[in-house]
Amino acid sequence: MAMNFNALLIGAVQNGASDVHIIEGQLPYFRIRGDLKRVETPPLSHDDMVALLKQIMPDRYKSDLEANYGVDFSYQHETIARFRCVAYYQDSKLAVAMRNIPLKVPSIDDMHLPEVLKKIAMLHRGMVLVTGITGSGKSTTLASMLNHMNTLEARRIITIEDPIEFKYANVKSVISQREIGRDVADFPSALRQAMRADPDVILVGEMRDQQTIRIGIKAAETGHLVFSTLHTRGAVHTIQRIMGYFDLAEHDLLRDQLSLNLAAVITQRLVKTVDGKGRRAAQEIMIVNGIIKKLIREGRVLDIGGVMAGRDEGMQNMDQALAELVREKAISTDEGAKFCDDFYAMKRYIAGVSSSADKGGIVG
C-alpha cells in the first residue's frame, strides 16, 4: 500500500477525528468536529483496497461484501482505538468508512451530560431509548450509562450489537457482548436468547424493525431494563415512529404497553463548542412520569412537549438544552440556532424567560 494505513489511523486518533473515509483512487478524509478534512497522502489503488480489507475485515464477511455490496464489522488497531467499519462499493470501486470508538468508555461527567442520566442508568426495569441522527453520539451516551451502572452495581448485562462498538470490562457487573453475524444470527433471535440467559439489563444496538421493538417491549414488561437506539429527532417523534411500525388495529394495545414500559427517551444533537476544540451533546430528555403515561395512553403525544418544558424530574426540550449550553458559554447562539427547533423559544430560554405556553393546560 502506498498509503501508510497505520499512520493514517494514528493520525485520525491524534487529531480527534470521529470518522475516516477511504475510497479507492481518492484522497482519504477525516471528519473532525463535524467537518470533513482532506488528508494529503497518496490514494489507494484497487489492489491496495483489497489488501487493506484483508487486513481489517474478518474473512467471514468477504462473501457478504461481494453478495450484498456492503458489510458492517469492527476493527481494533492495537492499543490505539476500535473502529466500527462499513466496507462498500461505490461507482464499482471499493470504499470503507471507519467510526472511531475510544478504547476507554467516557463517563457521564467526562461528557458533561445532565445528572439525570445517572438516575436513568440505575433504573431496574423499563425501556430507555437514546435517539438522534447518525453520528450524534448515541452509542457513546449509552456506553457511558452502561458503564456507570457497571461501576456501581452487580447486574447481569447482555449487549446485542451490529457490530460490537465499545468493549466493557466487568467491574461489579457481569457483561456478555454478542455480535450479530458472529455470535448470533439477528436481533430478534439474540433478544429471545438473551431473555433466557438470566439478564437484568439488555442493550440492543438499534430498534430497527417491528419484531425487535415487540420483543424489546416484552423484555421490559417482564421486569428487565432495556436500552436501545432509534433514528428519531425527539421524544414525540420517537413514539410516533414506534407506532408507525404497527398496524392501526394494534395501536391501542401498543399505547398501553408504551405507557407502562417506556421509561425515558433521550434525544441528542452534537454541537460545536465556542473554543473550536470539540463538540457537546445537547440533549432533550423525557422521563415517562404519571402525566406522560396518561398522554401516551390517550394518544395525546403532541401534548408531551409542554410537560417536558416544565423541566420536572430533570426533563427538558431541545431548545432548553441548547439555551443552557449558550448560557454556560459552551456554545455560541449562532451554533444553537443551527440545531434548535424554535429559535425564538431558545432565545427566551437563554434570557431565562418561559412562555405561558410552556407549562400547564395539559391534563384535562
mmCIF file of C-alpha atoms in Angstrom:
data_model
loop_
_atom_site.group_PDB
_atom_site.id
_atom_site.type_symbol
_atom_site.label_atom_id
_atom_site.label_comp_id
_atom_site.label_asym_id
_atom_site.label_seq_id
_atom_site.Cartn_x
_atom_site.Cartn_y
_atom_site.Cartn_z
ATOM 1 C CA MET A 1 0.000 0.000 0.000
ATOM 2 C CA ALA A 2 1.341 3.429 -0.968
ATOM 3 C CA MET A 3 -0.536 4.918 1.994
ATOM 4 C CA ASN A 4 0.789 4.142 5.487
ATOM 5 C CA PHE A 5 -2.506 2.858 6.862
ATOM 6 C CA ASN A 6 -1.332 2.526 10.478
ATOM 7 C CA ALA A 7 -0.020 6.089 10.440
ATOM 8 C CA LEU A 8 -3.335 7.240 8.983
ATOM 9 C CA LEU A 9 -5.337 5.718 11.851
ATOM 10 C CA ILE A 10 -2.930 7.022 14.481
ATOM 11 C CA GLY A 11 -3.234 10.459 12.890
ATOM 12 C CA ALA A 12 -7.021 10.187 12.977
ATOM 13 C CA VAL A 13 -6.997 9.444 16.703
ATOM 14 C CA GLN A 14 -4.405 12.123 17.499
ATOM 15 C CA ASN A 15 -6.399 14.748 15.588
ATOM 16 C CA GLY A 16 -9.670 13.799 17.276
ATOM 17 C CA ALA A 17 -11.295 12.512 14.097
ATOM 18 C CA SER A 18 -14.652 10.819 14.635
ATOM 19 C CA ASP A 19 -14.554 9.142 11.204
ATOM 20 C CA VAL A 20 -12.107 8.104 8.500
ATOM 21 C CA HIS A 21 -13.235 7.807 4.854
ATOM 22 C CA ILE A 22 -11.112 5.868 2.368
ATOM 23 C CA ILE A 23 -12.284 5.483 -1.236
ATOM 24 C CA GLU A 24 -10.391 3.690 -3.959
ATOM 25 C CA GLY A 25 -8.499 6.145 -6.148
ATOM 26 C CA GLN A 26 -9.289 9.193 -3.968
ATOM 27 C CA LEU A 27 -7.570 11.043 -1.160
ATOM 28 C CA PRO A 28 -8.768 9.959 2.303
ATOM 29 C CA TYR A 29 -10.758 12.273 4.590
ATOM 30 C CA PHE A 30 -11.086 12.714 8.348
ATOM 31 C CA ARG A 31 -14.245 14.071 9.971
ATOM 32 C CA ILE A 32 -13.048 16.371 12.751
ATOM 33 C CA ARG A 33 -15.620 18.127 14.977
ATOM 34 C CA GLY A 34 -18.229 17.502 12.315
ATOM 35 C CA ASP A 35 -16.224 18.846 9.358
ATOM 36 C CA LEU A 36 -14.539 16.813 6.609
ATOM 37 C CA LYS A 37 -10.795 17.428 6.242
ATOM 38 C CA ARG A 38 -8.781 16.060 3.336
ATOM 39 C CA VAL A 39 -5.639 14.093 4.207
ATOM 40 C CA GLU A 40 -2.713 14.736 1.885
ATOM 41 C CA THR A 41 -1.496 11.193 1.398
ATOM 42 C CA PRO A 42 -1.406 9.011 -1.739
ATOM 43 C CA PRO A 43 -4.776 7.410 -2.614
ATOM 44 C CA LEU A 44 -5.181 3.632 -2.559
ATOM 45 C CA SER A 45 -5.414 1.577 -5.728
ATOM 46 C CA HIS A 46 -7.893 -1.293 -6.096
ATOM 47 C CA ASP A 47 -5.202 -3.801 -5.084
ATOM 48 C CA ASP A 48 -4.360 -1.620 -2.077
ATOM 49 C CA MET A 49 -8.007 -1.573 -1.015
ATOM 50 C CA VAL A 50 -8.261 -5.365 -1.327
ATOM 51 C CA ALA A 51 -5.119 -5.713 0.808
ATOM 52 C CA LEU A 52 -6.476 -3.206 3.335
ATOM 53 C CA LEU A 53 -9.779 -5.045 3.716
ATOM 54 C CA LYS A 54 -7.918 -8.325 4.076
ATOM 55 C CA GLN A 55 -6.056 -6.716 6.975
ATOM 56 C CA ILE A 56 -9.024 -5.229 8.818
ATOM 57 C CA MET A 57 -12.119 -7.207 7.759
ATOM 58 C CA PRO A 58 -12.761 -10.696 9.192
ATOM 59 C CA ASP A 59 -12.697 -13.388 6.476
ATOM 60 C CA ARG A 60 -16.293 -14.400 7.214
ATOM 61 C CA TYR A 61 -17.537 -11.089 5.802
ATOM 62 C CA LYS A 62 -15.840 -11.339 2.405
ATOM 63 C CA SER A 63 -18.702 -13.253 0.798
ATOM 64 C CA ASP A 64 -21.257 -10.825 2.304
ATOM 65 C CA LEU A 65 -19.402 -7.876 0.794
ATOM 66 C CA GLU A 66 -19.470 -9.446 -2.644
ATOM 67 C CA ALA A 67 -23.068 -10.627 -2.368
ATOM 68 C CA ASN A 68 -24.570 -7.500 -0.791
ATOM 69 C CA TYR A 69 -22.021 -4.868 -1.940
ATOM 70 C CA GLY A 70 -21.627 -3.682 1.645
ATOM 71 C CA VAL A 71 -20.902 -5.070 5.111
ATOM 72 C CA ASP A 72 -20.502 -3.832 8.718
ATOM 73 C CA PHE A 73 -17.730 -5.012 11.035
ATOM 74 C CA SER A 74 -15.396 -3.780 13.776
ATOM 75 C CA TYR A 75 -11.619 -3.474 13.819
ATOM 76 C CA GLN A 76 -9.274 -2.809 16.720
ATOM 77 C CA HIS A 77 -5.957 -1.121 15.981
ATOM 78 C CA GLU A 78 -3.578 -2.497 18.610
ATOM 79 C CA THR A 79 -3.984 -0.345 21.734
ATOM 80 C CA ILE A 80 -4.955 2.879 19.921
ATOM 81 C CA ALA A 81 -8.694 2.615 19.203
ATOM 82 C CA ARG A 82 -11.511 0.468 17.907
ATOM 83 C CA PHE A 83 -13.312 1.329 14.705
ATOM 84 C CA ARG A 84 -16.821 0.496 13.546
ATOM 85 C CA CYS A 85 -16.386 -0.075 9.843
ATOM 86 C CA VAL A 86 -18.566 -0.154 6.767
ATOM 87 C CA ALA A 87 -16.965 -1.578 3.619
ATOM 88 C CA TYR A 88 -18.963 -0.954 0.462
ATOM 89 C CA TYR A 89 -18.848 -0.396 -3.272
ATOM 90 C CA GLN A 90 -19.402 3.000 -4.909
ATOM 91 C CA ASP A 91 -19.102 3.591 -8.632
ATOM 92 C CA SER A 92 -17.821 -0.027 -8.845
ATOM 93 C CA LYS A 93 -14.923 0.890 -6.557
ATOM 94 C CA LEU A 94 -14.186 -0.235 -3.013
ATOM 95 C CA ALA A 95 -14.569 2.141 -0.089
ATOM 96 C CA VAL A 96 -14.513 1.951 3.697
ATOM 97 C CA ALA A 97 -15.872 4.314 6.356
ATOM 98 C CA MET A 98 -14.438 3.898 9.857
ATOM 99 C CA ARG A 99 -16.020 5.355 13.016
ATOM 100 C CA ASN A 100 -13.525 5.954 15.837
ATOM 101 C CA ILE A 101 -14.599 4.166 19.045
ATOM 102 C CA PRO A 102 -12.357 5.087 22.021
ATOM 103 C CA LEU A 103 -10.974 2.159 23.992
ATOM 104 C CA LYS A 104 -11.875 3.886 27.257
ATOM 105 C CA VAL A 105 -15.578 4.374 27.804
ATOM 106 C CA PRO A 106 -16.102 8.061 28.674
ATOM 107 C CA SER A 107 -18.104 8.785 31.810
ATOM 108 C CA ILE A 108 -21.288 10.811 32.047
ATOM 109 C CA ASP A 109 -19.237 13.510 33.793
ATOM 110 C CA ASP A 110 -16.491 13.388 31.146
ATOM 111 C CA MET A 111 -19.081 14.290 28.507
ATOM 112 C CA HIS A 112 -20.786 16.967 30.661
ATOM 113 C CA LEU A 113 -24.129 15.194 30.327
ATOM 114 C CA PRO A 114 -27.092 16.048 32.589
ATOM 115 C CA GLU A 115 -27.011 14.478 36.060
ATOM 116 C CA VAL A 116 -30.417 12.877 35.498
ATOM 117 C CA LEU A 117 -28.720 10.369 33.148
ATOM 118 C CA LYS A 118 -27.083 8.783 36.199
ATOM 119 C CA LYS A 119 -30.525 8.218 37.699
ATOM 120 C CA ILE A 120 -31.866 6.815 34.429
ATOM 121 C CA ALA A 121 -28.847 4.490 34.166
ATOM 122 C CA MET A 122 -29.678 2.981 37.560
ATOM 123 C CA LEU A 123 -33.307 2.088 36.804
ATOM 124 C CA HIS A 124 -34.248 -1.548 37.345
ATOM 125 C CA ARG A 125 -36.892 -2.006 34.664
ATOM 126 C CA GLY A 126 -38.393 -0.341 31.625
ATOM 127 C CA MET A 127 -37.186 0.750 28.194
ATOM 128 C CA VAL A 128 -34.723 3.607 27.758
ATOM 129 C CA LEU A 129 -34.207 4.904 24.209
ATOM 130 C CA VAL A 130 -31.367 7.162 23.061
ATOM 131 C CA THR A 131 -32.246 8.763 19.751
ATOM 132 C CA GLY A 132 -30.806 11.106 17.152
ATOM 133 C CA ILE A 133 -29.363 11.157 13.670
ATOM 134 C CA THR A 134 -26.430 9.002 12.588
ATOM 135 C CA GLY A 135 -23.220 10.329 14.133
ATOM 136 C CA SER A 136 -24.921 12.128 17.025
ATOM 137 C CA GLY A 137 -23.137 10.076 19.682
ATOM 138 C CA LYS A 138 -25.979 7.758 20.693
ATOM 139 C CA SER A 139 -23.685 4.751 21.221
ATOM 140 C CA THR A 140 -21.269 6.787 23.342
ATOM 141 C CA THR A 141 -24.055 8.042 25.599
ATOM 142 C CA LEU A 142 -25.416 4.514 26.033
ATOM 143 C CA ALA A 143 -21.925 3.219 26.789
ATOM 144 C CA SER A 144 -21.387 5.880 29.463
ATOM 145 C CA MET A 145 -24.701 4.978 31.121
ATOM 146 C CA LEU A 146 -23.996 1.259 30.996
ATOM 147 C CA ASN A 147 -20.529 1.716 32.450
ATOM 148 C CA HIS A 148 -21.940 3.968 35.187
ATOM 149 C CA MET A 149 -24.151 1.058 36.225
ATOM 150 C CA ASN A 150 -21.242 -1.371 35.862
ATOM 151 C CA THR A 151 -19.147 0.572 38.384
ATOM 152 C CA LEU A 152 -21.903 0.786 40.993
ATOM 153 C CA GLU A 153 -23.992 -2.399 40.977
ATOM 154 C CA ALA A 154 -23.653 -6.115 40.360
ATOM 155 C CA ARG A 155 -26.024 -6.800 37.475
ATOM 156 C CA ARG A 156 -26.132 -9.287 34.612
ATOM 157 C CA ILE A 157 -25.826 -7.243 31.411
ATOM 158 C CA ILE A 158 -26.138 -8.565 27.852
ATOM 159 C CA THR A 159 -25.405 -6.354 24.840
ATOM 160 C CA ILE A 160 -26.547 -7.169 21.302
ATOM 161 C CA GLU A 161 -24.725 -5.127 18.670
ATOM 162 C CA ASP A 162 -24.043 -4.975 14.938
ATOM 163 C CA PRO A 163 -21.082 -4.766 15.241
ATOM 164 C CA ILE A 164 -19.760 -4.520 18.830
ATOM 165 C CA GLU A 165 -18.537 -0.996 19.461
ATOM 166 C CA PHE A 166 -17.352 -0.207 22.996
ATOM 167 C CA LYS A 167 -15.776 -3.096 24.892
ATOM 168 C CA TYR A 168 -16.611 -3.397 28.591
ATOM 169 C CA ALA A 169 -14.605 -4.928 31.417
ATOM 170 C CA ASN A 170 -16.528 -6.491 34.297
ATOM 171 C CA VAL A 171 -16.263 -4.140 37.278
ATOM 172 C CA LYS A 172 -19.208 -5.025 39.507
ATOM 173 C CA SER A 173 -21.487 -6.332 36.780
ATOM 174 C CA VAL A 174 -21.148 -9.446 34.611
ATOM 175 C CA ILE A 175 -21.303 -8.387 30.955
ATOM 176 C CA SER A 176 -21.700 -10.521 27.838
ATOM 177 C CA GLN A 177 -21.411 -8.887 24.407
ATOM 178 C CA ARG A 178 -22.911 -10.583 21.354
ATOM 179 C CA GLU A 179 -22.303 -9.529 17.764
ATOM 180 C CA ILE A 180 -24.867 -10.049 15.027
ATOM 181 C CA GLY A 181 -23.477 -12.331 12.328
ATOM 182 C CA ARG A 182 -20.721 -13.658 14.557
ATOM 183 C CA ASP A 183 -22.354 -14.778 17.808
ATOM 184 C CA VAL A 184 -25.999 -14.841 16.775
ATOM 185 C CA ALA A 185 -27.964 -14.595 13.532
ATOM 186 C CA ASP A 186 -30.099 -11.478 14.066
ATOM 187 C CA PHE A 187 -31.526 -9.076 16.645
ATOM 188 C CA PRO A 188 -34.839 -10.903 17.271
ATOM 189 C CA SER A 189 -33.032 -14.242 17.822
ATOM 190 C CA ALA A 190 -30.484 -12.559 20.095
ATOM 191 C CA LEU A 191 -33.225 -10.892 22.142
ATOM 192 C CA ARG A 192 -35.131 -14.156 22.578
ATOM 193 C CA GLN A 193 -31.960 -15.946 23.672
ATOM 194 C CA ALA A 194 -30.994 -13.094 25.999
ATOM 195 C CA MET A 195 -34.346 -13.383 27.779
ATOM 196 C CA ARG A 196 -33.376 -16.939 28.779
ATOM 197 C CA ALA A 197 -29.864 -16.035 29.950
ATOM 198 C CA ASP A 198 -30.802 -14.552 33.337
ATOM 199 C CA PRO A 199 -30.312 -10.882 32.363
ATOM 200 C CA ASP A 200 -31.021 -7.819 34.455
ATOM 201 C CA VAL A 201 -30.156 -5.443 31.629
ATOM 202 C CA ILE A 202 -30.279 -5.891 27.847
ATOM 203 C CA LEU A 203 -28.728 -3.389 25.440
ATOM 204 C CA VAL A 204 -29.958 -3.668 21.849
ATOM 205 C CA GLY A 205 -27.870 -1.720 19.339
ATOM 206 C CA GLU A 206 -30.899 -0.493 17.413
ATOM 207 C CA MET A 207 -34.661 -0.940 17.353
ATOM 208 C CA ARG A 208 -34.721 -1.410 13.598
ATOM 209 C CA ASP A 209 -37.951 -3.319 12.902
ATOM 210 C CA GLN A 210 -41.338 -4.297 14.307
ATOM 211 C CA GLN A 211 -40.157 -7.664 15.592
ATOM 212 C CA THR A 212 -37.239 -6.190 17.558
ATOM 213 C CA ILE A 213 -39.468 -3.478 19.054
ATOM 214 C CA ARG A 214 -42.104 -6.049 20.025
ATOM 215 C CA ILE A 215 -39.588 -8.289 21.806
ATOM 216 C CA GLY A 216 -37.887 -5.279 23.424
ATOM 217 C CA ILE A 217 -41.205 -4.170 24.920
ATOM 218 C CA LYS A 218 -41.825 -7.742 26.092
ATOM 219 C CA ALA A 219 -38.415 -7.769 27.810
ATOM 220 C CA ALA A 220 -39.307 -4.550 29.632
ATOM 221 C CA GLU A 221 -42.734 -5.966 30.554
ATOM 222 C CA THR A 222 -41.113 -8.993 32.170
ATOM 223 C CA GLY A 223 -39.040 -6.856 34.524
ATOM 224 C CA HIS A 224 -35.833 -6.157 32.600
ATOM 225 C CA LEU A 225 -34.132 -2.852 31.868
ATOM 226 C CA VAL A 226 -33.758 -2.436 28.095
ATOM 227 C CA PHE A 227 -31.514 0.152 26.434
ATOM 228 C CA SER A 228 -31.636 0.827 22.704
ATOM 229 C CA THR A 229 -31.459 3.483 19.983
ATOM 230 C CA LEU A 230 -33.678 4.906 17.254
ATOM 231 C CA HIS A 231 -33.027 7.397 14.484
ATOM 232 C CA THR A 232 -35.589 9.988 15.539
ATOM 233 C CA ARG A 233 -35.494 13.737 16.169
ATOM 234 C CA GLY A 234 -37.265 13.907 19.519
ATOM 235 C CA ALA A 235 -39.400 12.175 22.134
ATOM 236 C CA VAL A 236 -42.702 12.807 20.357
ATOM 237 C CA HIS A 237 -41.276 11.641 17.036
ATOM 238 C CA THR A 238 -39.892 8.533 18.785
ATOM 239 C CA ILE A 239 -43.350 7.476 19.966
ATOM 240 C CA GLN A 240 -44.813 8.242 16.548
ATOM 241 C CA ARG A 241 -42.078 6.206 14.835
ATOM 242 C CA ILE A 242 -42.687 3.194 17.085
ATOM 243 C CA MET A 243 -46.430 3.398 16.445
ATOM 244 C CA GLY A 244 -45.734 3.609 12.715
ATOM 245 C CA TYR A 245 -44.159 0.155 12.716
ATOM 246 C CA PHE A 246 -47.508 -1.402 13.691
ATOM 247 C CA ASP A 247 -50.937 -1.724 12.100
ATOM 248 C CA LEU A 248 -53.687 0.604 13.326
ATOM 249 C CA ALA A 249 -55.502 -2.356 14.880
ATOM 250 C CA GLU A 250 -52.600 -2.753 17.351
ATOM 251 C CA HIS A 251 -52.251 0.904 18.319
ATOM 252 C CA ASP A 252 -54.490 0.838 21.405
ATOM 253 C CA LEU A 253 -52.562 -2.078 22.892
ATOM 254 C CA LEU A 254 -49.230 -0.550 21.901
ATOM 255 C CA ARG A 255 -50.045 2.798 23.527
ATOM 256 C CA ASP A 256 -50.925 0.931 26.710
ATOM 257 C CA GLN A 257 -47.671 -1.060 26.564
ATOM 258 C CA LEU A 258 -45.565 2.044 25.962
ATOM 259 C CA SER A 259 -47.278 3.956 28.767
ATOM 260 C CA LEU A 260 -46.419 1.135 31.173
ATOM 261 C CA ASN A 261 -42.930 0.220 29.940
ATOM 262 C CA LEU A 262 -41.239 3.187 28.275
ATOM 263 C CA ALA A 263 -39.102 4.790 30.990
ATOM 264 C CA ALA A 264 -37.197 7.566 29.219
ATOM 265 C CA VAL A 265 -36.277 8.969 25.812
ATOM 266 C CA ILE A 266 -33.042 10.922 25.395
ATOM 267 C CA THR A 267 -32.558 12.706 22.067
ATOM 268 C CA GLN A 268 -29.243 14.338 21.302
ATOM 269 C CA ARG A 269 -27.566 16.577 18.773
ATOM 270 C CA LEU A 270 -23.813 17.276 18.692
ATOM 271 C CA VAL A 271 -22.928 20.968 18.600
ATOM 272 C CA LYS A 272 -19.546 22.667 18.203
ATOM 273 C CA THR A 273 -18.063 24.363 21.246
ATOM 274 C CA VAL A 274 -17.080 28.033 21.271
ATOM 275 C CA ASP A 275 -13.366 27.236 21.639
ATOM 276 C CA GLY A 276 -13.433 25.107 18.465
ATOM 277 C CA LYS A 277 -11.824 22.196 20.296
ATOM 278 C CA GLY A 278 -14.730 19.787 20.451
ATOM 279 C CA ARG A 279 -18.454 19.165 20.466
ATOM 280 C CA ARG A 280 -21.056 18.838 23.211
ATOM 281 C CA ALA A 281 -24.227 16.796 23.240
ATOM 282 C CA ALA A 282 -27.380 18.873 23.583
ATOM 283 C CA GLN A 283 -29.989 16.508 24.998
ATOM 284 C CA GLU A 284 -33.761 16.558 25.026
ATOM 285 C CA ILE A 285 -34.876 14.384 27.949
ATOM 286 C CA MET A 286 -38.302 12.871 28.525
ATOM 287 C CA ILE A 287 -38.970 10.963 31.745
ATOM 288 C CA VAL A 288 -42.167 8.922 31.492
ATOM 289 C CA ASN A 289 -43.875 10.099 34.661
ATOM 290 C CA GLY A 290 -47.554 9.793 35.529
ATOM 291 C CA ILE A 291 -48.658 12.674 33.308
ATOM 292 C CA ILE A 292 -46.758 11.430 30.268
ATOM 293 C CA LYS A 293 -48.046 7.882 30.833
ATOM 294 C CA LYS A 294 -51.580 9.293 30.648
ATOM 295 C CA LEU A 295 -50.827 11.273 27.469
ATOM 296 C CA ILE A 296 -49.319 8.247 25.730
ATOM 297 C CA ARG A 297 -52.216 6.027 26.750
ATOM 298 C CA GLU A 298 -54.750 8.569 25.459
ATOM 299 C CA GLY A 299 -52.855 9.156 22.195
ATOM 300 C CA ARG A 300 -52.122 12.783 23.087
ATOM 301 C CA VAL A 301 -48.407 12.600 22.287
ATOM 302 C CA LEU A 302 -48.306 16.131 20.841
ATOM 303 C CA ASP A 303 -49.014 17.434 24.363
ATOM 304 C CA ILE A 304 -45.856 15.804 25.740
ATOM 305 C CA GLY A 305 -43.686 18.766 24.727
ATOM 306 C CA GLY A 306 -45.490 21.028 27.175
ATOM 307 C CA VAL A 307 -44.790 18.638 30.048
ATOM 308 C CA MET A 308 -41.110 18.340 29.136
ATOM 309 C CA ALA A 309 -40.762 22.140 29.013
ATOM 310 C CA GLY A 310 -41.854 22.236 32.661
ATOM 311 C CA ARG A 311 -38.473 20.614 33.486
ATOM 312 C CA ASP A 312 -39.875 18.398 36.258
ATOM 313 C CA GLU A 313 -37.730 15.398 37.221
ATOM 314 C CA GLY A 314 -34.829 16.566 35.036
ATOM 315 C CA MET A 315 -36.805 16.828 31.796
ATOM 316 C CA GLN A 316 -36.023 19.409 29.141
ATOM 317 C CA ASN A 317 -36.722 20.039 25.480
ATOM 318 C CA MET A 318 -34.024 20.588 22.847
ATOM 319 C CA ASP A 319 -34.341 24.372 22.849
ATOM 320 C CA GLN A 320 -33.849 24.440 26.624
ATOM 321 C CA ALA A 321 -30.809 22.164 26.340
ATOM 322 C CA LEU A 322 -29.227 24.401 23.703
ATOM 323 C CA ALA A 323 -30.066 27.545 25.675
ATOM 324 C CA GLU A 324 -28.358 26.072 28.722
ATOM 325 C CA LEU A 325 -25.187 25.447 26.695
ATOM 326 C CA VAL A 326 -25.301 29.051 25.428
ATOM 327 C CA ARG A 327 -25.763 30.352 28.973
ATOM 328 C CA GLU A 328 -22.749 28.281 30.062
ATOM 329 C CA LYS A 329 -20.800 29.891 27.191
ATOM 330 C CA ALA A 330 -20.056 26.378 25.925
ATOM 331 C CA ILE A 331 -21.594 27.123 22.507
ATOM 332 C CA SER A 332 -22.498 30.283 20.603
ATOM 333 C CA THR A 333 -26.052 31.483 19.977
ATOM 334 C CA ASP A 334 -25.438 31.024 16.253
ATOM 335 C CA GLU A 335 -24.473 27.383 16.826
ATOM 336 C CA GLY A 336 -27.585 26.848 18.917
ATOM 337 C CA ALA A 337 -29.679 28.381 16.157
ATOM 338 C CA LYS A 338 -28.453 25.743 13.707
ATOM 339 C CA PHE A 339 -29.847 22.917 15.842
ATOM 340 C CA CYS A 340 -32.842 24.352 17.704
ATOM 341 C CA ASP A 341 -36.468 23.513 16.986
ATOM 342 C CA ASP A 342 -37.775 27.034 17.662
ATOM 343 C CA PHE A 343 -35.242 29.895 17.561
ATOM 344 C CA TYR A 344 -37.472 32.339 19.453
ATOM 345 C CA ALA A 345 -38.179 29.792 22.174
ATOM 346 C CA MET A 346 -34.433 29.169 22.525
ATOM 347 C CA LYS A 347 -33.831 32.934 22.813
ATOM 348 C CA ARG A 348 -36.439 33.144 25.594
ATOM 349 C CA TYR A 349 -34.767 30.294 27.457
ATOM 350 C CA ILE A 350 -31.365 31.965 27.094
ATOM 351 C CA ALA A 351 -32.876 35.075 28.671
ATOM 352 C CA GLY A 352 -34.427 32.955 31.428
ATOM 353 C CA VAL A 353 -37.997 33.593 30.306
ATOM 354 C CA SER A 354 -40.600 30.836 29.855
ATOM 355 C CA SER A 355 -43.690 31.291 27.721
ATOM 356 C CA SER A 356 -47.036 30.719 29.341
ATOM 357 C CA ALA A 357 -47.481 28.028 26.706
ATOM 358 C CA ASP A 358 -44.501 26.111 28.089
ATOM 359 C CA LYS A 359 -46.452 24.792 31.070
ATOM 360 C CA GLY A 360 -49.917 23.901 32.124
ATOM 361 C CA GLY A 361 -53.148 23.054 30.420
ATOM 362 C CA ILE A 362 -52.050 19.510 29.624
ATOM 363 C CA VAL A 363 -54.146 17.215 31.751
ATOM 364 C CA GLY A 364 -57.845 17.544 31.346
#
